């Protein structure tokens, strides 16, 4: 049977193109009209959005036939989307869930406006948080694993002094350049880290980790450097704005959470007694 549709509307490639645009449009339309779930309305805003998506992809506005095809396809996909949700097909699908969450977070985040502080306030905030900008002392250290015998490790450390790594332990020898003191404590515990820092440079020290006893020593130090506010003002301002946006986002999420009745069923008493679930929900969403 002969059809009056233009040839390009019958092309499979055009159908795929229209479907792709329609899917994008549906993806933007996250919040379904809850007043009447059976009513699908294409208003001026939706019309302009579909036309804009087409123009972005084609570099020109759609003609009347193309616009009609876009609206029909969008309405079809919207109906399928609502039906799928009403059937619970989105339940248990973590990808769909995460995309909806991210969409809402993006909407909330996009509505946040932060006014830059004056110079004295920004500098005061920098001083309060300057540990994030100062460069700490950095240490070059090396270590090798001995085993589980503490006495043997201490005896070998005293015997070696500042000598090179014995050939018998060469396979477990490792070097670590420019690490902060916190890294020493993370590897060898607070006590081991302190003993390494207090020892004479290049002297072997017996220290313990989760893997057993090691001999370790510091071989070099790069002195820390205090940050200068004027040199990193732009970075500080950006960090301040990021922090304020997170605070605003947490407040926005908190306002949403307050509209819900949140409960939990956790057997662990200590968790149940100390968990402030609503605060946790709003703060976690702002991260």
Short mmCIF file of N, CA, C and O in Angstrom, two decimals, residues 28-90:
data_model
loop_
_atom_site.label_atom_id
_atom_site.label_comp_id
_atom_site.label_asym_id
_atom_site.label_seq_id
_atom_site.Cartn_x
_atom_site.Cartn_y
_atom_site.Cartn_z
N UNK A 28 15.77 12.95 30.65
CA UNK A 28 15.72 14.24 31.33
C UNK A 28 14.43 14.40 32.15
O UNK A 28 14.36 15.15 33.09
N UNK A 29 13.40 13.70 31.75
CA UNK A 29 12.10 13.84 32.41
C UNK A 29 11.97 12.80 33.51
O UNK A 29 11.33 11.77 33.36
N UNK A 30 12.63 13.06 34.63
CA UNK A 30 12.71 12.06 35.69
C UNK A 30 11.46 12.05 36.55
O UNK A 30 10.93 10.99 36.91
N UNK A 31 10.97 13.21 36.88
CA UNK A 31 9.84 13.29 37.80
C UNK A 31 8.53 13.15 37.04
O UNK A 31 8.13 14.02 36.28
N UNK A 32 7.86 12.03 37.24
CA UNK A 32 6.63 11.73 36.49
C UNK A 32 5.47 12.55 37.06
O UNK A 32 5.38 12.79 38.25
N UNK A 33 4.57 12.99 36.19
CA UNK A 33 3.39 13.73 36.61
C UNK A 33 2.52 12.84 37.50
O UNK A 33 1.95 11.86 37.05
N UNK A 34 2.45 13.18 38.78
CA UNK A 34 1.73 12.33 39.72
C UNK A 34 0.26 12.71 39.85
O UNK A 34 -0.49 12.01 40.52
N UNK A 35 -0.16 13.85 39.26
CA UNK A 35 -1.56 14.25 39.36
C UNK A 35 -2.47 13.26 38.65
O UNK A 35 -3.52 12.87 39.15
N UNK A 36 -2.10 12.84 37.45
CA UNK A 36 -2.88 11.88 36.68
C UNK A 36 -1.91 11.01 35.89
O UNK A 36 -1.48 11.38 34.79
N UNK A 37 -1.53 9.85 36.43
CA UNK A 37 -0.54 9.01 35.77
C UNK A 37 -0.93 8.58 34.37
O UNK A 37 -0.08 8.22 33.56
N UNK A 38 -2.23 8.60 34.05
CA UNK A 38 -2.66 8.16 32.72
C UNK A 38 -2.65 9.29 31.70
O UNK A 38 -2.91 9.06 30.52
N UNK A 39 -2.35 10.50 32.15
CA UNK A 39 -2.35 11.64 31.25
C UNK A 39 -0.91 11.98 30.85
O UNK A 39 -0.06 12.25 31.69
N UNK A 40 -0.65 11.97 29.55
CA UNK A 40 0.65 12.34 29.01
C UNK A 40 0.49 13.64 28.26
O UNK A 40 -0.25 13.70 27.27
N UNK A 41 1.15 14.65 28.73
CA UNK A 41 0.98 15.98 28.15
C UNK A 41 2.29 16.48 27.56
O UNK A 41 3.34 16.39 28.19
N UNK A 42 2.22 16.99 26.36
CA UNK A 42 3.37 17.64 25.73
C UNK A 42 3.09 19.13 25.71
O UNK A 42 2.26 19.61 24.92
N UNK A 43 3.73 19.86 26.59
CA UNK A 43 3.50 21.30 26.68
C UNK A 43 4.57 22.06 25.93
O UNK A 43 5.42 21.47 25.24
N UNK A 44 4.53 23.38 26.03
CA UNK A 44 5.49 24.21 25.32
C UNK A 44 6.92 23.91 25.73
O UNK A 44 7.83 23.88 24.90
N UNK A 45 7.12 23.66 27.02
CA UNK A 45 8.47 23.37 27.49
C UNK A 45 9.00 22.08 26.90
O UNK A 45 10.15 22.01 26.46
N UNK A 46 8.14 21.04 26.87
CA UNK A 46 8.57 19.77 26.28
C UNK A 46 8.82 19.93 24.78
O UNK A 46 9.77 19.37 24.23
N UNK A 47 7.94 20.68 24.11
CA UNK A 47 8.10 20.93 22.67
C UNK A 47 9.44 21.59 22.39
O UNK A 47 10.20 21.16 21.51
N UNK A 48 9.75 22.62 23.15
CA UNK A 48 11.02 23.34 22.95
C UNK A 48 12.22 22.46 23.26
O UNK A 48 13.26 22.53 22.61
N UNK A 49 12.08 21.61 24.26
CA UNK A 49 13.18 20.73 24.64
C UNK A 49 13.47 19.71 23.53
O UNK A 49 14.63 19.48 23.17
N UNK A 50 12.43 19.13 22.97
CA UNK A 50 12.61 18.17 21.88
C UNK A 50 13.23 18.85 20.66
O UNK A 50 14.13 18.31 20.01
N UNK A 51 12.73 20.05 20.35
CA UNK A 51 13.27 20.78 19.21
C UNK A 51 14.73 21.14 19.43
O UNK A 51 15.55 21.07 18.51
N UNK A 52 15.07 21.50 20.69
CA UNK A 52 16.45 21.88 21.00
C UNK A 52 17.38 20.68 20.88
O UNK A 52 18.50 20.81 20.36
N UNK A 53 16.94 19.52 21.35
CA UNK A 53 17.76 18.31 21.24
C UNK A 53 18.03 17.97 19.78
O UNK A 53 19.15 17.63 19.39
N UNK A 54 16.98 18.07 18.96
CA UNK A 54 17.14 17.80 17.53
C UNK A 54 18.14 18.78 16.91
O UNK A 54 19.04 18.38 16.15
N UNK A 55 17.99 20.05 17.25
CA UNK A 55 18.86 21.07 16.65
C UNK A 55 20.31 20.89 17.08
O UNK A 55 21.24 21.11 16.30
N UNK A 56 20.52 20.48 18.33
CA UNK A 56 21.88 20.24 18.80
C UNK A 56 22.53 19.11 18.01
O UNK A 56 23.73 19.15 17.72
N UNK A 57 21.75 18.10 17.66
CA UNK A 57 22.31 16.98 16.94
C UNK A 57 22.44 17.21 15.45
O UNK A 57 23.38 16.69 14.81
N UNK A 58 21.53 18.01 14.86
CA UNK A 58 21.52 18.18 13.41
C UNK A 58 22.05 19.52 12.92
O UNK A 58 22.31 19.69 11.73
N UNK A 59 22.18 20.48 13.84
CA UNK A 59 22.67 21.79 13.43
C UNK A 59 21.61 22.63 12.76
O UNK A 59 21.91 23.66 12.14
N UNK A 60 20.35 22.23 12.84
CA UNK A 60 19.25 22.98 12.24
C UNK A 60 17.98 22.63 12.99
O UNK A 60 17.88 21.56 13.61
N UNK A 61 16.95 23.51 12.96
CA UNK A 61 15.69 23.18 13.62
C UNK A 61 14.95 22.09 12.86
O UNK A 61 15.13 21.94 11.64
N UNK A 62 14.11 21.31 13.53
CA UNK A 62 13.32 20.29 12.83
C UNK A 62 12.18 20.93 12.04
O UNK A 62 11.66 21.98 12.44
N UNK A 63 11.81 20.30 10.92
CA UNK A 63 10.63 20.79 10.20
C UNK A 63 9.39 20.19 10.84
O UNK A 63 9.47 19.45 11.83
N UNK A 64 8.22 20.48 10.29
CA UNK A 64 6.98 20.07 10.93
C UNK A 64 6.86 18.55 11.03
O UNK A 64 6.49 18.01 12.08
N UNK A 65 7.19 17.83 9.96
CA UNK A 65 7.08 16.38 9.97
C UNK A 65 8.03 15.77 10.98
O UNK A 65 7.68 14.82 11.71
N UNK A 66 9.25 16.28 11.05
CA UNK A 66 10.24 15.77 12.00
C UNK A 66 9.79 16.05 13.43
O UNK A 66 9.96 15.21 14.32
N UNK A 67 9.19 17.22 13.65
CA UNK A 67 8.75 17.57 14.99
C UNK A 67 7.60 16.67 15.43
O UNK A 67 7.53 16.22 16.58
N UNK A 68 6.69 16.38 14.49
CA UNK A 68 5.58 15.48 14.81
C UNK A 68 6.11 14.09 15.18
O UNK A 68 5.62 13.45 16.12
N UNK A 69 7.10 13.62 14.41
CA UNK A 69 7.67 12.30 14.69
C UNK A 69 8.34 12.28 16.06
O UNK A 69 8.24 11.29 16.81
N UNK A 70 9.04 13.36 16.41
CA UNK A 70 9.69 13.44 17.72
C UNK A 70 8.67 13.39 18.85
O UNK A 70 8.86 12.71 19.86
N UNK A 71 7.57 14.13 18.71
CA UNK A 71 6.56 14.16 19.76
C UNK A 71 5.88 12.81 19.92
O UNK A 71 5.61 12.36 21.03
N UNK A 72 5.58 12.16 18.79
CA UNK A 72 4.96 10.85 18.85
C UNK A 72 5.88 9.85 19.55
O UNK A 72 5.46 9.09 20.44
N UNK A 73 7.14 9.85 19.16
CA UNK A 73 8.09 8.91 19.76
C UNK A 73 8.30 9.21 21.24
O UNK A 73 8.40 8.29 22.06
N UNK A 74 8.37 10.50 21.60
CA UNK A 74 8.53 10.84 23.01
C UNK A 74 7.34 10.35 23.83
O UNK A 74 7.50 9.78 24.91
N UNK A 75 6.11 10.57 23.31
CA UNK A 75 4.92 10.13 24.02
C UNK A 75 4.91 8.61 24.18
O UNK A 75 4.55 8.09 25.25
N UNK A 76 5.30 7.89 23.13
CA UNK A 76 5.36 6.43 23.22
C UNK A 76 6.33 5.99 24.31
O UNK A 76 6.03 5.11 25.13
N UNK A 77 7.50 6.58 24.32
CA UNK A 77 8.51 6.21 25.31
C UNK A 77 8.10 6.61 26.72
O UNK A 77 8.39 5.91 27.69
N UNK A 78 7.42 7.74 26.86
CA UNK A 78 6.95 8.17 28.17
C UNK A 78 5.93 7.17 28.71
O UNK A 78 5.95 6.81 29.90
N UNK A 79 5.03 6.70 27.85
CA UNK A 79 4.04 5.72 28.26
C UNK A 79 4.71 4.42 28.68
O UNK A 79 4.39 3.82 29.71
N UNK A 80 5.69 3.97 27.88
CA UNK A 80 6.41 2.75 28.22
C UNK A 80 7.17 2.91 29.54
O UNK A 80 7.25 1.99 30.35
N UNK A 81 7.75 4.09 29.73
CA UNK A 81 8.50 4.37 30.95
C UNK A 81 7.60 4.28 32.18
O UNK A 81 7.92 3.66 33.18
N UNK A 82 6.41 4.90 32.08
CA UNK A 82 5.49 4.88 33.21
C UNK A 82 4.97 3.46 33.48
O UNK A 82 4.83 3.04 34.63
N UNK A 83 4.68 2.74 32.40
CA UNK A 83 4.20 1.37 32.56
C UNK A 83 5.25 0.50 33.23
O UNK A 83 4.95 -0.32 34.10
N UNK A 84 6.51 0.67 32.79
CA UNK A 84 7.60 -0.12 33.36
C UNK A 84 7.74 0.15 34.86
O UNK A 84 7.91 -0.78 35.67
N UNK A 85 7.62 1.42 35.25
CA UNK A 85 7.73 1.77 36.67
C UNK A 85 6.52 1.26 37.45
O UNK A 85 6.64 0.78 38.58
N UNK A 86 5.33 1.34 36.84
CA UNK A 86 4.13 0.86 37.54
C UNK A 86 4.18 -0.65 37.76
O UNK A 86 3.59 -1.17 38.70
N UNK A 87 4.89 -1.36 36.86
CA UNK A 87 5.05 -2.81 36.99
C UNK A 87 6.21 -3.17 37.91
O UNK A 87 6.48 -4.35 38.15
N UNK A 88 6.92 -2.13 38.40
CA UNK A 88 8.03 -2.39 39.31
C UNK A 88 9.28 -2.89 38.63
O UNK A 88 10.14 -3.48 39.27
N UNK A 89 9.39 -2.63 37.31
CA UNK A 89 10.56 -3.14 36.60
C UNK A 89 11.84 -2.43 36.99
O UNK A 89 12.93 -2.91 36.69
N UNK A 90 11.71 -1.26 37.62
CA UNK A 90 12.91 -0.55 38.05
C UNK A 90 13.41 -1.05 39.40
O UNK A 90 14.52 -0.74 39.81
#
